[in-house]
Amino acid sequence: MERTISVTGSYGEVVPTDRIVFVISCASTKATAEEASGSVEKRQKYITQCCLQEGGKDLKENSLLTKTGDMFTFIKETRVILNSAEKGELLRNRFVEKLDASVKIHDFLFGFKEKTQADTSKRAFTNACRVAHDKAVHLCNTIDAKLGECRRIEETSSKWVENSKMANDFTEREYRCTVSAEYEILP
């Protein structure tokens, strides 16, 4: 009968976000639809120009025209993807300073590029496997045995977690991975 040991290994890594969605909307209410949209378009041109200057990508704009009584309200929302929170803060500060109260700057949406997610997952899995292997080596040394081949290894848990130290700072997230492994023990 083959003797085996089972161990687990966990690894966590803090990763800076590299995808920030910056959302800004602009509204104007005027007597005609043309006046309302014209007023917004002037500010929107400046907003778009600044976003592109800061390296914004995938710029998307949505607009909505409504009528209440005799007045028209035109709202235009711009979403742009930035690669750093610093650029988002720079834009936010510029817009607060230069634009009026008809412009609303929304909270940033932080995330990761697909490649960052895949690379982080692979690194965490590899390091969790290393931790499990080190535990198996230590256990074999403790019982005066030799560690044989790995018979089974599987990921039991992997997720992005909220870290209490980073609760109010979404510019980085922690990724954790846990594996379960079974090794042969040699005499």
XYZ file of N, CA and C in Angstrom:
561
model
N 0.834 -1.179 0.000
C 0.000 0.000 0.000
C 0.888 1.255 0.000
N 0.549 2.173 -0.874
C 1.320 3.410 -1.001
C 0.960 4.375 0.129
N 2.000 4.949 0.736
C 1.768 5.957 1.776
C 1.787 7.329 1.139
N 0.851 8.166 1.577
C 0.768 9.528 1.036
C 0.538 10.531 2.157
N 0.811 11.765 1.845
C 0.456 12.860 2.754
C -0.321 13.900 1.948
N -1.208 14.561 2.630
C -1.980 15.636 2.002
C -1.635 16.954 2.684
N -1.433 17.960 1.872
C -1.094 19.290 2.388
C -1.874 20.345 1.603
N -1.935 21.525 2.180
C -2.513 22.656 1.462
C -1.467 23.754 1.385
N -1.655 24.625 0.435
C -0.781 25.785 0.299
C -1.613 26.975 -0.118
N -1.343 28.107 0.484
C -2.067 29.339 0.141
C -1.081 30.432 -0.196
N -1.518 31.306 -1.071
C -0.683 32.437 -1.458
C -1.588 33.613 -1.800
N -1.204 34.781 -1.333
C -1.937 36.006 -1.649
C -0.995 37.046 -2.210
N -1.502 37.833 -3.129
C -0.677 38.857 -3.759
C -1.509 40.123 -3.941
N -0.954 41.253 -3.526
C -1.612 42.544 -3.709
C -1.195 43.088 -5.073
N -2.203 43.447 -5.868
C -1.965 43.882 -7.242
C -2.589 45.256 -7.468
N -1.827 46.194 -8.042
C -2.423 47.510 -8.331
C -3.410 47.403 -9.501
N -4.537 48.078 -9.383
C -5.497 48.084 -10.482
C -4.875 48.787 -11.679
N -5.192 48.310 -12.863
C -4.620 48.905 -14.071
C -5.699 49.273 -15.090
N -6.923 49.327 -14.615
C -8.038 49.712 -15.490
C -9.002 50.543 -14.647
N -9.066 51.829 -14.949
C -9.923 52.736 -14.197
C -10.934 53.322 -15.173
N -12.207 53.161 -14.851
C -13.244 53.754 -15.685
C -13.629 55.086 -15.050
N -13.451 56.135 -15.828
C -13.741 57.492 -15.397
C -15.036 57.906 -16.080
N -16.026 58.318 -15.282
C -17.335 58.694 -15.828
C -17.637 60.133 -15.417
N -18.027 60.925 -16.404
C -18.380 62.323 -16.151
C -19.623 62.643 -16.976
N -20.562 63.344 -16.379
C -21.769 63.711 -17.120
C -21.989 65.211 -17.042
N -22.656 65.712 -18.051
C -22.887 67.138 -18.183
C -24.350 67.333 -18.561
N -25.019 68.306 -17.937
C -26.442 68.530 -18.201
C -26.719 70.015 -18.380
N -27.735 70.291 -19.172
C -28.170 71.672 -19.368
C -29.669 71.671 -19.652
N -30.373 72.634 -19.066
C -31.804 72.809 -19.302
C -32.012 74.184 -19.930
N -32.634 74.185 -21.104
C -32.853 75.427 -21.859
C -34.250 75.398 -22.491
N -34.610 76.523 -23.109
C -35.933 76.669 -23.732
C -36.083 75.831 -24.995
N -34.959 75.552 -25.694
C -35.035 74.712 -26.896
C -34.045 73.551 -26.767
N -34.329 72.514 -27.528
C -33.444 71.342 -27.525
C -32.065 71.719 -28.064
N -32.034 72.576 -29.080
C -30.765 72.991 -29.684
C -29.907 73.773 -28.683
N -30.527 74.657 -27.924
C -29.782 75.423 -26.925
C -29.222 74.502 -25.837
N -30.044 73.558 -25.395
C -29.605 72.633 -24.335
C -28.442 71.777 -24.808
N -28.589 71.191 -26.007
C -27.509 70.333 -26.507
C -26.267 71.151 -26.853
N -26.451 72.359 -27.396
C -25.302 73.219 -27.717
C -24.506 73.592 -26.487
N -25.205 73.874 -25.396
C -24.536 74.229 -24.144
C -23.697 73.062 -23.626
N -24.250 71.860 -23.694
C -23.533 70.664 -23.232
C -22.367 70.345 -24.157
N -22.567 70.457 -25.456
C -21.532 70.086 -26.421
C -20.256 70.917 -26.253
N -20.402 72.186 -25.877
C -19.218 73.034 -25.661
C -18.341 72.448 -24.551
N -18.963 72.110 -23.438
C -18.209 71.533 -22.315
C -17.734 70.128 -22.647
N -18.570 69.393 -23.378
C -18.239 68.005 -23.718
C -16.996 67.945 -24.601
N -16.836 68.894 -25.481
C -15.654 68.923 -26.353
C -14.383 69.057 -25.500
N -14.416 69.932 -24.522
C -13.281 70.116 -23.616
C -13.014 68.829 -22.813
N -14.086 68.208 -22.310
C -13.962 66.970 -21.527
C -13.302 65.880 -22.368
N -13.785 65.692 -23.580
C -13.243 64.659 -24.474
C -11.778 64.925 -24.778
N -11.444 66.166 -25.095
C -10.062 66.537 -25.412
C -9.133 66.216 -24.231
N -9.539 66.583 -23.021
C -8.705 66.321 -21.833
C -8.538 64.821 -21.593
N -9.607 64.061 -21.733
C -9.535 62.602 -21.515
C -8.568 61.955 -22.492
N -8.632 62.359 -23.751
C -7.735 61.789 -24.753
C -6.288 62.211 -24.512
N -6.075 63.452 -24.054
C -4.720 63.917 -23.744
C -4.081 63.102 -22.625
N -4.903 62.593 -21.710
C -4.377 61.791 -20.596
C -4.304 60.302 -20.931
N -4.416 59.983 -22.212
C -4.258 58.592 -22.639
C -5.518 57.763 -22.506
N -6.656 58.401 -22.385
C -7.921 57.679 -22.276
C -8.183 56.825 -23.500
N -8.746 55.656 -23.267
C -9.062 54.728 -24.357
C -10.530 54.330 -24.254
N -11.047 53.785 -25.341
C -12.429 53.287 -25.380
C -13.421 54.345 -24.892
N -13.263 55.551 -25.395
C -14.148 56.637 -25.015
C -15.548 56.347 -25.565
N -16.526 56.371 -24.687
C -17.915 56.129 -25.086
C -18.774 57.266 -24.560
N -19.705 57.713 -25.385
C -20.593 58.791 -24.992
C -22.042 58.354 -25.181
N -22.867 58.706 -24.211
C -24.308 58.468 -24.275
C -24.998 59.790 -24.007
N -26.108 60.018 -24.681
C -26.832 61.263 -24.427
C -28.328 60.987 -24.300
N -28.993 61.917 -23.624
C -30.424 61.801 -23.369
C -31.036 63.191 -23.410
N -32.109 63.335 -24.168
C -32.839 64.597 -24.241
C -34.239 64.352 -23.679
N -34.640 65.177 -22.707
C -35.987 65.069 -22.132
C -36.652 66.440 -22.159
N -37.981 66.413 -22.091
C -38.748 67.662 -22.068
C -39.665 67.645 -20.855
N -39.584 68.703 -20.069
C -40.452 68.864 -18.905
C -41.138 70.217 -19.049
N -42.444 70.164 -19.274
C -43.160 71.413 -19.524
C -42.658 72.027 -20.822
N -42.199 73.259 -20.764
C -41.675 73.950 -21.945
C -40.151 73.909 -22.033
N -39.489 73.206 -21.112
C -38.027 73.209 -21.045
C -37.447 71.862 -21.496
N -36.293 71.946 -22.142
C -35.579 70.759 -22.605
C -34.324 70.566 -21.760
N -34.089 69.320 -21.356
C -32.871 68.980 -20.623
C -32.073 67.994 -21.460
N -30.820 68.332 -21.683
C -29.914 67.467 -22.443
C -28.808 67.012 -21.500
N -28.608 65.702 -21.419
C -27.569 65.122 -20.562
C -26.657 64.281 -21.446
N -25.361 64.466 -21.271
C -24.392 63.650 -22.002
C -23.411 63.060 -21.001
N -23.216 61.754 -21.108
C -22.293 61.046 -20.216
C -21.126 60.529 -21.036
N -19.926 60.697 -20.508
C -18.712 60.190 -21.150
C -18.059 59.179 -20.225
N -17.715 58.033 -20.792
C -16.965 56.995 -20.073
C -15.660 56.792 -20.811
N -14.582 56.802 -20.047
C -13.265 56.598 -20.650
C -12.455 55.682 -19.741
N -11.651 54.838 -20.344
C -10.800 53.923 -19.583
C -9.401 54.520 -19.498
N -8.927 54.623 -18.261
C -7.579 55.140 -17.990
C -6.741 54.007 -17.401
N -5.423 54.150 -17.459
C -4.577 53.079 -16.929
C -3.967 53.395 -15.568
N -4.400 54.505 -14.946
C -3.917 54.774 -13.591
C -4.876 55.689 -12.853
N -4.928 55.496 -11.549
C -5.767 56.340 -10.701
C -5.228 57.770 -10.687
N -3.920 57.923 -10.837
C -3.314 59.250 -10.838
C -3.862 60.087 -11.995
N -3.993 59.472 -13.170
C -4.544 60.202 -14.315
C -5.999 60.565 -14.064
N -6.734 59.671 -13.417
C -8.119 59.962 -13.075
C -8.221 61.131 -12.109
N -7.353 61.147 -11.104
C -7.348 62.246 -10.136
C -6.962 63.567 -10.807
N -5.995 63.492 -11.713
C -5.582 64.684 -12.439
C -6.764 65.257 -13.232
N -7.495 64.390 -13.933
C -8.668 64.832 -14.690
C -9.753 65.374 -13.769
N -10.011 64.643 -12.690
C -11.042 65.081 -11.741
C -10.720 66.498 -11.230
N -9.485 66.716 -10.822
C -9.087 68.034 -10.309
C -9.221 69.125 -11.369
N -8.808 68.801 -12.587
C -8.904 69.774 -13.672
C -10.363 70.147 -13.938
N -11.237 69.141 -13.966
C -12.645 69.410 -14.262
C -13.334 70.159 -13.126
N -12.999 69.827 -11.887
C -13.582 70.548 -10.744
C -13.174 72.019 -10.807
N -11.925 72.264 -11.170
C -11.410 73.628 -11.231
C -11.993 74.424 -12.406
N -12.127 73.787 -13.568
C -12.458 74.526 -14.795
C -13.940 74.511 -15.174
N -14.696 73.511 -14.715
C -16.079 73.380 -15.166
C -17.067 73.734 -14.061
N -18.268 74.074 -14.460
C -19.279 74.498 -13.487
C -20.032 73.303 -12.879
N -21.024 73.625 -12.058
C -21.769 72.609 -11.311
C -22.676 71.742 -12.182
N -22.849 72.100 -13.452
C -23.663 71.265 -14.333
C -22.930 69.982 -14.735
N -21.659 69.917 -14.387
C -20.839 68.740 -14.687
C -20.736 67.890 -13.428
N -21.084 66.619 -13.563
C -21.003 65.700 -12.424
C -19.882 64.698 -12.676
N -18.986 64.610 -11.722
C -17.880 63.651 -11.809
C -18.230 62.475 -10.911
N -18.370 61.320 -11.513
C -18.783 60.117 -10.784
C -17.576 59.435 -10.142
N -17.850 58.550 -9.189
C -16.771 57.785 -8.559
C -16.095 56.901 -9.599
N -14.800 56.701 -9.424
C -14.052 55.819 -10.325
C -14.526 54.382 -10.159
N -14.444 53.634 -11.234
C -14.685 52.195 -11.197
C -13.334 51.534 -11.457
N -12.824 50.800 -10.472
C -11.499 50.204 -10.583
C -11.598 48.746 -11.008
N -10.644 48.305 -11.806
C -10.631 46.919 -12.245
C -9.280 46.525 -12.814
N -9.293 45.394 -13.520
C -8.064 44.840 -14.076
C -8.256 44.466 -15.531
N -7.189 44.617 -16.288
C -7.180 44.112 -17.655
C -7.212 42.592 -17.574
N -7.740 41.942 -18.616
C -7.824 40.477 -18.619
C -6.451 39.833 -18.450
N -5.435 40.399 -19.101
C -4.081 39.839 -18.993
C -3.576 39.913 -17.558
N -3.842 41.012 -16.875
C -3.427 41.150 -15.478
C -4.103 40.090 -14.624
N -5.390 39.875 -14.851
C -6.121 38.853 -14.094
C -5.530 37.470 -14.337
N -5.274 37.143 -15.615
C -4.729 35.822 -15.955
C -3.331 35.632 -15.381
N -2.474 36.650 -15.516
C -1.100 36.550 -15.003
C -1.088 36.422 -13.479
N -1.939 37.184 -12.814
C -2.005 37.133 -11.349
C -2.484 35.767 -10.890
N -3.493 35.239 -11.556
C -4.031 33.914 -11.216
C -2.951 32.839 -11.375
N -2.217 32.912 -12.466
C -1.159 31.918 -12.725
C -0.052 32.013 -11.674
N 0.372 33.239 -11.357
C 1.422 33.434 -10.338
C 0.976 32.930 -8.972
N -0.257 33.257 -8.614
C -0.775 32.844 -7.300
C -0.862 31.323 -7.219
N -1.342 30.676 -8.275
C -1.430 29.213 -8.288
C -0.042 28.585 -8.154
N 0.913 29.086 -8.919
C 2.284 28.560 -8.881
C 2.882 28.706 -7.477
N 2.703 29.866 -6.878
C 3.255 30.094 -5.535
C 2.521 29.289 -4.466
N 1.224 29.098 -4.602
C 0.478 28.260 -3.654
C 0.967 26.817 -3.750
N 1.254 26.349 -4.965
C 1.810 24.995 -5.155
C 3.179 24.874 -4.490
N 3.971 25.926 -4.611
C 5.299 25.939 -3.984
C 5.174 25.862 -2.458
N 4.221 26.604 -1.906
C 3.989 26.575 -0.453
C 3.567 25.176 -0.020
N 2.671 24.544 -0.783
C 2.230 23.180 -0.461
C 3.416 22.205 -0.516
N 4.244 22.342 -1.542
C 5.415 21.471 -1.663
C 6.369 21.658 -0.488
N 6.613 22.911 -0.108
C 7.494 23.183 1.034
C 6.943 22.578 2.317
N 5.628 22.636 2.492
C 5.012 22.007 3.673
C 5.218 20.498 3.649
N 5.060 19.895 2.466
C 5.237 18.440 2.342
C 6.684 18.044 2.649
N 7.640 18.826 2.169
C 9.063 18.561 2.446
C 9.315 18.648 3.950
N 8.803 19.698 4.578
C 8.986 19.881 6.015
C 8.364 18.715 6.801
N 7.178 18.319 6.404
C 6.500 17.206 7.083
C 7.293 15.912 6.939
N 7.805 15.647 5.747
C 8.612 14.430 5.543
C 9.897 14.477 6.377
N 10.515 15.629 6.470
C 11.718 15.765 7.293
C 11.390 15.507 8.764
N 10.217 15.943 9.183
C 9.789 15.760 10.572
C 9.595 14.277 10.901
N 9.071 13.511 9.950
C 8.819 12.075 10.209
C 9.935 11.192 9.657
N 11.041 11.828 9.252
C 12.221 11.114 8.765
C 11.901 10.217 7.569
N 11.249 10.807 6.579
C 10.898 10.086 5.344
C 11.297 10.953 4.157
N 11.271 10.341 2.965
C 11.583 11.078 1.746
C 10.284 11.389 1.018
N 10.259 12.567 0.439
C 9.081 12.974 -0.321
C 9.164 12.397 -1.726
N 8.098 11.747 -2.131
C 8.021 11.179 -3.475
C 7.317 12.130 -4.436
N 6.713 11.539 -5.461
C 6.040 12.328 -6.496
C 4.724 12.914 -6.008
N 4.366 14.004 -6.645
C 3.054 14.611 -6.385
C 2.018 13.770 -7.128
N 1.052 13.268 -6.409
C 0.010 12.418 -7.007
C -1.212 13.219 -7.453
N -1.448 14.312 -6.762
C -2.637 15.112 -7.084
C -2.422 16.516 -6.569
N -2.829 17.483 -7.367
C -2.835 18.867 -6.904
C -4.027 19.563 -7.551
N -4.774 20.287 -6.736
C -5.930 20.998 -7.279
C -6.144 22.312 -6.548
N -6.670 23.246 -7.298
C -6.999 24.557 -6.738
C -8.320 24.414 -5.983
N -8.318 24.750 -4.719
C -9.546 24.634 -3.926
C -10.243 25.969 -3.728
N -9.496 27.049 -3.902
C -10.085 28.377 -3.721
C -9.217 29.404 -4.423
N -9.868 30.314 -5.130
C -9.145 31.440 -5.715
C -10.134 32.585 -5.875
N -9.725 33.763 -5.401
C -10.638 34.900 -5.489
C -9.921 36.205 -5.201
N -10.538 37.274 -5.688
C -10.122 38.619 -5.326
C -10.800 38.921 -4.012
N -10.042 39.408 -3.052
C -10.608 39.658 -1.726
C -10.451 41.122 -1.345
N -11.375 41.569 -0.532
C -11.273 42.910 0.040
C -10.357 42.800 1.245
N -9.349 43.584 1.278
C -8.393 43.578 2.370
C -8.754 44.746 3.286
N -8.915 44.474 4.573
C -9.338 45.534 5.500
C -8.358 46.704 5.523
N -7.079 46.443 5.263
C -6.096 47.526 5.225
C -6.326 48.431 4.021
N -6.988 47.878 2.990
C -7.214 48.634 1.764
C -8.687 48.984 1.588
N -9.468 48.952 2.641
C -10.921 49.109 2.532
C -11.337 50.372 1.797
N -10.628 51.459 1.994
C -11.006 52.702 1.331
C -10.096 53.053 0.160
N -9.205 52.154 -0.189
C -8.274 52.400 -1.284
C -8.461 51.311 -2.331
N -9.170 51.644 -3.401
C -9.467 50.641 -4.417
C -8.429 50.618 -5.521
N -7.298 51.294 -5.310
C -6.271 51.304 -6.337
C -5.472 50.009 -6.341
N -5.721 49.144 -5.390
C -5.104 47.812 -5.399
C -6.053 46.808 -4.754
N -5.902 45.552 -5.167
C -6.724 44.464 -4.640
C -5.808 43.280 -4.334
N -6.288 42.396 -3.490
C -5.515 41.196 -3.169
C -6.177 39.981 -3.819
N -5.347 39.157 -4.416
C -5.810 37.902 -5.018
C -5.245 36.762 -4.180
N -6.091 35.817 -3.794
C -5.645 34.670 -2.983
C -5.986 33.366 -3.680
N -5.073 32.435 -3.558
C -5.257 31.109 -4.134
C -4.852 30.061 -3.095
N -5.652 29.003 -2.993
C -5.339 27.882 -2.110
C -5.394 26.602 -2.934
N -4.404 25.739 -2.710
C -4.365 24.448 -3.392
C -4.309 23.328 -2.359
N -4.744 22.173 -2.794
C -4.663 20.953 -2.001
C -3.793 19.981 -2.799
N -2.833 19.342 -2.136
C -1.913 18.451 -2.849
C -1.728 17.161 -2.070
N -1.472 16.099 -2.811
C -1.186 14.794 -2.216
C 0.128 14.287 -2.782
N 1.040 13.930 -1.881
C 2.364 13.462 -2.272
C 2.594 12.031 -1.791
N 3.379 11.306 -2.550
C 3.803 9.969 -2.163
C 4.917 10.110 -1.120
N 4.934 9.226 -0.131
C 6.017 9.197 0.853
C 6.857 7.950 0.574
N 8.151 8.173 0.413
C 9.080 7.061 0.169
C 9.710 6.611 1.477
N 10.040 5.328 1.577
C 10.668 4.853 2.822
C 12.068 5.428 3.031
